[in-house]
GROMACS .gro file of C-alpha atoms in nm:
model
  167
    1MET     CA    1  -0.225   1.169  -0.186
    2ASN     CA    2  -0.206   1.289  -0.539
    3SER     CA    3   0.109   1.415  -0.699
    4GLN     CA    4   0.004   1.778  -0.666
    5ALA     CA    5  -0.097   1.757  -0.301
    6THR     CA    6   0.138   1.813  -0.016
    7LEU     CA    7   0.142   1.584   0.280
    8THR     CA    8   0.019   1.788   0.571
    9SER     CA    9   0.103   1.671   0.917
   10ASP     CA   10  -0.134   1.646   1.206
   11PRO     CA   11  -0.039   1.926   1.449
   12SER     CA   12  -0.148   1.707   1.740
   13ARG     CA   13   0.117   1.452   1.639
   14ARG     CA   14   0.459   1.578   1.728
   15THR     CA   15   0.788   1.423   1.822
   16ALA     CA   16   1.089   1.592   1.970
   17THR     CA   17   1.192   1.674   1.613
   18GLY     CA   18   0.854   1.808   1.494
   19PRO     CA   19   0.523   1.698   1.341
   20THR     CA   20   0.471   1.345   1.210
   21ILE     CA   21   0.259   1.169   0.948
   22ARG     CA   22   0.077   0.849   1.055
   23VAL     CA   23   0.105   0.567   0.802
   24VAL     CA   24   0.033   0.199   0.770
   25ALA     CA   25   0.365   0.052   0.651
   26PHE     CA   26   0.436  -0.292   0.510
   27PRO     CA   27   0.712  -0.476   0.324
   28LEU     CA   28   0.639  -0.588  -0.030
   29HIS     CA   29   0.907  -0.800  -0.198
   30THR     CA   30   1.218  -0.579  -0.181
   31LEU     CA   31   1.039  -0.253  -0.095
   32ASN     CA   32   0.890  -0.085   0.208
   33LEU     CA   33   0.557   0.076   0.121
   34ALA     CA   34   0.314   0.285   0.321
   35LEU     CA   35  -0.030   0.441   0.300
   36ARG     CA   36  -0.165   0.738   0.490
   37VAL     CA   37  -0.367   0.600   0.780
   38GLU     CA   38  -0.669   0.803   0.662
   39SER     CA   39  -0.674   0.598   0.339
   40VAL     CA   40  -0.681   0.260   0.513
   41GLU     CA   41  -1.030   0.131   0.579
   42ARG     CA   42  -0.923  -0.188   0.756
   43VAL     CA   43  -0.674  -0.473   0.763
   44LEU     CA   44  -0.808  -0.827   0.734
   45ASN     CA   45  -0.633  -1.160   0.764
   46ASN     CA   46  -0.679  -1.500   0.601
   47VAL     CA   47  -0.895  -1.366   0.320
   48PRO     CA   48  -0.975  -1.586   0.016
   49ILE     CA   49  -0.908  -1.410  -0.317
   50TYR     CA   50  -1.093  -1.521  -0.629
   51SER     CA   51  -0.922  -1.463  -0.962
   52SER     CA   52  -0.854  -1.618  -1.300
   53GLY     CA   53  -0.484  -1.590  -1.219
   54LEU     CA   54  -0.416  -1.438  -1.561
   55ASN     CA   55  -0.353  -1.086  -1.432
   56SER     CA   56  -0.291  -0.895  -1.109
   57PHE     CA   57  -0.658  -0.851  -1.016
   58GLY     CA   58  -0.901  -1.053  -0.811
   59ILE     CA   59  -1.202  -1.007  -0.589
   60THR     CA   60  -1.295  -1.089  -0.231
   61HIS     CA   61  -1.610  -1.061  -0.023
   62VAL     CA   62  -1.604  -0.826   0.275
   63GLY     CA   63  -1.932  -0.827   0.460
   64ASP     CA   64  -2.206  -0.758   0.207
   65ARG     CA   65  -1.980  -0.610  -0.062
   66GLU     CA   66  -1.718  -0.722  -0.309
   67ILE     CA   67  -1.374  -0.562  -0.303
   68THR     CA   68  -1.139  -0.549  -0.602
   69VAL     CA   69  -0.800  -0.691  -0.503
   70LEU     CA   70  -0.474  -0.588  -0.669
   71ASP     CA   71  -0.176  -0.819  -0.632
   72LEU     CA   72   0.066  -0.528  -0.618
   73GLN     CA   73   0.368  -0.755  -0.587
   74ASN     CA   74   0.274  -0.923  -0.916
   75GLN     CA   75   0.213  -0.587  -1.084
   76LEU     CA   76   0.547  -0.440  -0.972
   77PHE     CA   77   0.777  -0.745  -0.977
   78ARG     CA   78   0.595  -1.014  -1.178
   79THR     CA   79   0.602  -1.244  -0.875
   80LYS     CA   80   0.274  -1.346  -0.721
   81THR     CA   81   0.175  -1.274  -0.361
   82LEU     CA   82  -0.120  -1.509  -0.398
   83LEU     CA   83  -0.029  -1.867  -0.470
   84PRO     CA   84  -0.286  -2.145  -0.516
   85ARG     CA   85  -0.320  -2.383  -0.224
   86GLN     CA   86  -0.381  -2.753  -0.271
   87GLY     CA   87  -0.742  -2.854  -0.218
   88ASN     CA   88  -0.863  -2.496  -0.203
   89ASP     CA   89  -1.047  -2.309  -0.477
   90ALA     CA   90  -0.900  -1.971  -0.384
   91PRO     CA   91  -0.561  -1.864  -0.252
   92ILE     CA   92  -0.567  -1.713   0.095
   93SER     CA   93  -0.408  -1.374   0.154
   94PRO     CA   94  -0.232  -1.371   0.493
   95TYR     CA   95  -0.322  -1.000   0.523
   96LEU     CA   96  -0.534  -0.771   0.309
   97VAL     CA   97  -0.503  -0.393   0.343
   98VAL     CA   98  -0.837  -0.247   0.235
   99ILE     CA   99  -0.796   0.110   0.118
  100GLN     CA  100  -1.023   0.374  -0.026
  101ASN     CA  101  -0.935   0.614  -0.306
  102SER     CA  102  -1.058   0.973  -0.327
  103ALA     CA  103  -1.362   0.862  -0.530
  104GLY     CA  104  -1.470   0.637  -0.241
  105GLU     CA  105  -1.392   0.308  -0.415
  106ALA     CA  106  -1.252   0.043  -0.183
  107TYR     CA  107  -0.992  -0.207  -0.297
  108GLY     CA  108  -0.747  -0.441  -0.131
  109ILE     CA  109  -0.374  -0.507  -0.146
  110PRO     CA  110  -0.264  -0.855  -0.029
  111ILE     CA  111   0.055  -0.870   0.175
  112ASN     CA  112   0.242  -1.154   0.343
  113ALA     CA  113   0.347  -0.981   0.666
  114PRO     CA  114   0.139  -0.781   0.913
  115PRO     CA  115   0.141  -0.407   0.846
  116ALA     CA  116   0.263  -0.165   1.112
  117LEU     CA  117   0.110   0.161   1.222
  118THR     CA  118   0.399   0.404   1.235
  119GLU     CA  119   0.474   0.773   1.240
  120ILE     CA  120   0.719   0.933   0.999
  121PRO     CA  121   0.866   1.275   1.073
  122ALA     CA  122   0.710   1.519   0.825
  123ASN     CA  123   1.051   1.668   0.749
  124ALA     CA  124   1.174   1.325   0.631
  125ILE     CA  125   0.912   1.300   0.354
  126ARG     CA  126   0.995   1.416   0.002
  127ILE     CA  127   0.784   1.437  -0.314
  128LEU     CA  128   0.894   1.196  -0.587
  129THR     CA  129   0.984   1.372  -0.908
  130SER     CA  130   0.739   1.349  -1.196
  131SER     CA  131   1.014   1.208  -1.421
  132TYR     CA  132   1.061   0.916  -1.179
  133ARG     CA  133   0.687   0.862  -1.153
  134ARG     CA  134   0.653   0.850  -1.533
  135SER     CA  135   0.952   0.617  -1.577
  136ASP     CA  136   0.919   0.352  -1.307
  137THR     CA  137   0.650   0.101  -1.221
  138LEU     CA  138   0.672   0.248  -0.872
  139GLY     CA  139   0.521   0.565  -1.017
  140ILE     CA  140   0.221   0.474  -0.803
  141ALA     CA  141   0.412   0.627  -0.512
  142SER     CA  142   0.384   1.001  -0.457
  143HIS     CA  143   0.638   1.053  -0.179
  144VAL     CA  144   0.945   0.885  -0.032
  145ALA     CA  145   1.095   0.899   0.316
  146GLN     CA  146   1.416   0.777   0.468
  147VAL     CA  147   1.376   0.680   0.832
  148LYS     CA  148   1.590   0.513   1.094
  149GLY     CA  149   1.586   0.135   1.071
  150ASP     CA  150   1.708  -0.126   1.317
  151THR     CA  151   2.053  -0.149   1.162
  152ALA     CA  152   2.049   0.094   0.867
  153PRO     CA  153   1.829   0.371   0.729
  154LYS     CA  154   1.511   0.244   0.564
  155THR     CA  155   1.348   0.394   0.255
  156ILE     CA  156   0.968   0.397   0.255
  157PHE     CA  157   0.759   0.478  -0.053
  158LEU     CA  158   0.419   0.636   0.021
  159LEU     CA  159   0.157   0.513  -0.224
  160ASP     CA  160  -0.087   0.742  -0.400
  161VAL     CA  161  -0.424   0.571  -0.352
  162ASP     CA  162  -0.555   0.724  -0.674
  163ARG     CA  163  -0.273   0.575  -0.884
  164VAL     CA  164  -0.246   0.225  -0.735
  165ILE     CA  165  -0.519   0.091  -0.964
  166PRO     CA  166  -0.471   0.238  -1.312
  167ALA     CA  167  -0.772   0.394  -1.481
   0.00000   0.00000   0.00000
């Protein structure tokens, strides 16, 4: 999802109100974030993250490869998702969403709660303005949607996989 692209819905996915977009959604601090399901490679749990702790980046081993990990909560809010555990060399991420950008590079985002596979009505998704994207740390999101929540409407920001890790 880049800022110029439109989110196209899958015609085979329809609700009574029209086509939907499948996303992997998760809470992060005070926000609800989501990624297109096509961008998510896998979700892992209890993954050790190795890092100096001086910035928002780390690394983990997935099979026979190393994955760059971005503590997105630390980058956006200056509060760490990954906290050191006593007697352990590396903090453990309860969940790690492994995503792939358009260049094929895989990286992970640690989260504290399990993500949910959900469908958002295509007509509920709006492109974020370029002025907002330039001005806010959440400029890594390309679109926003307001959907029905349990008690009140919920705002979900759809991340642009090519902007999550800055060049």
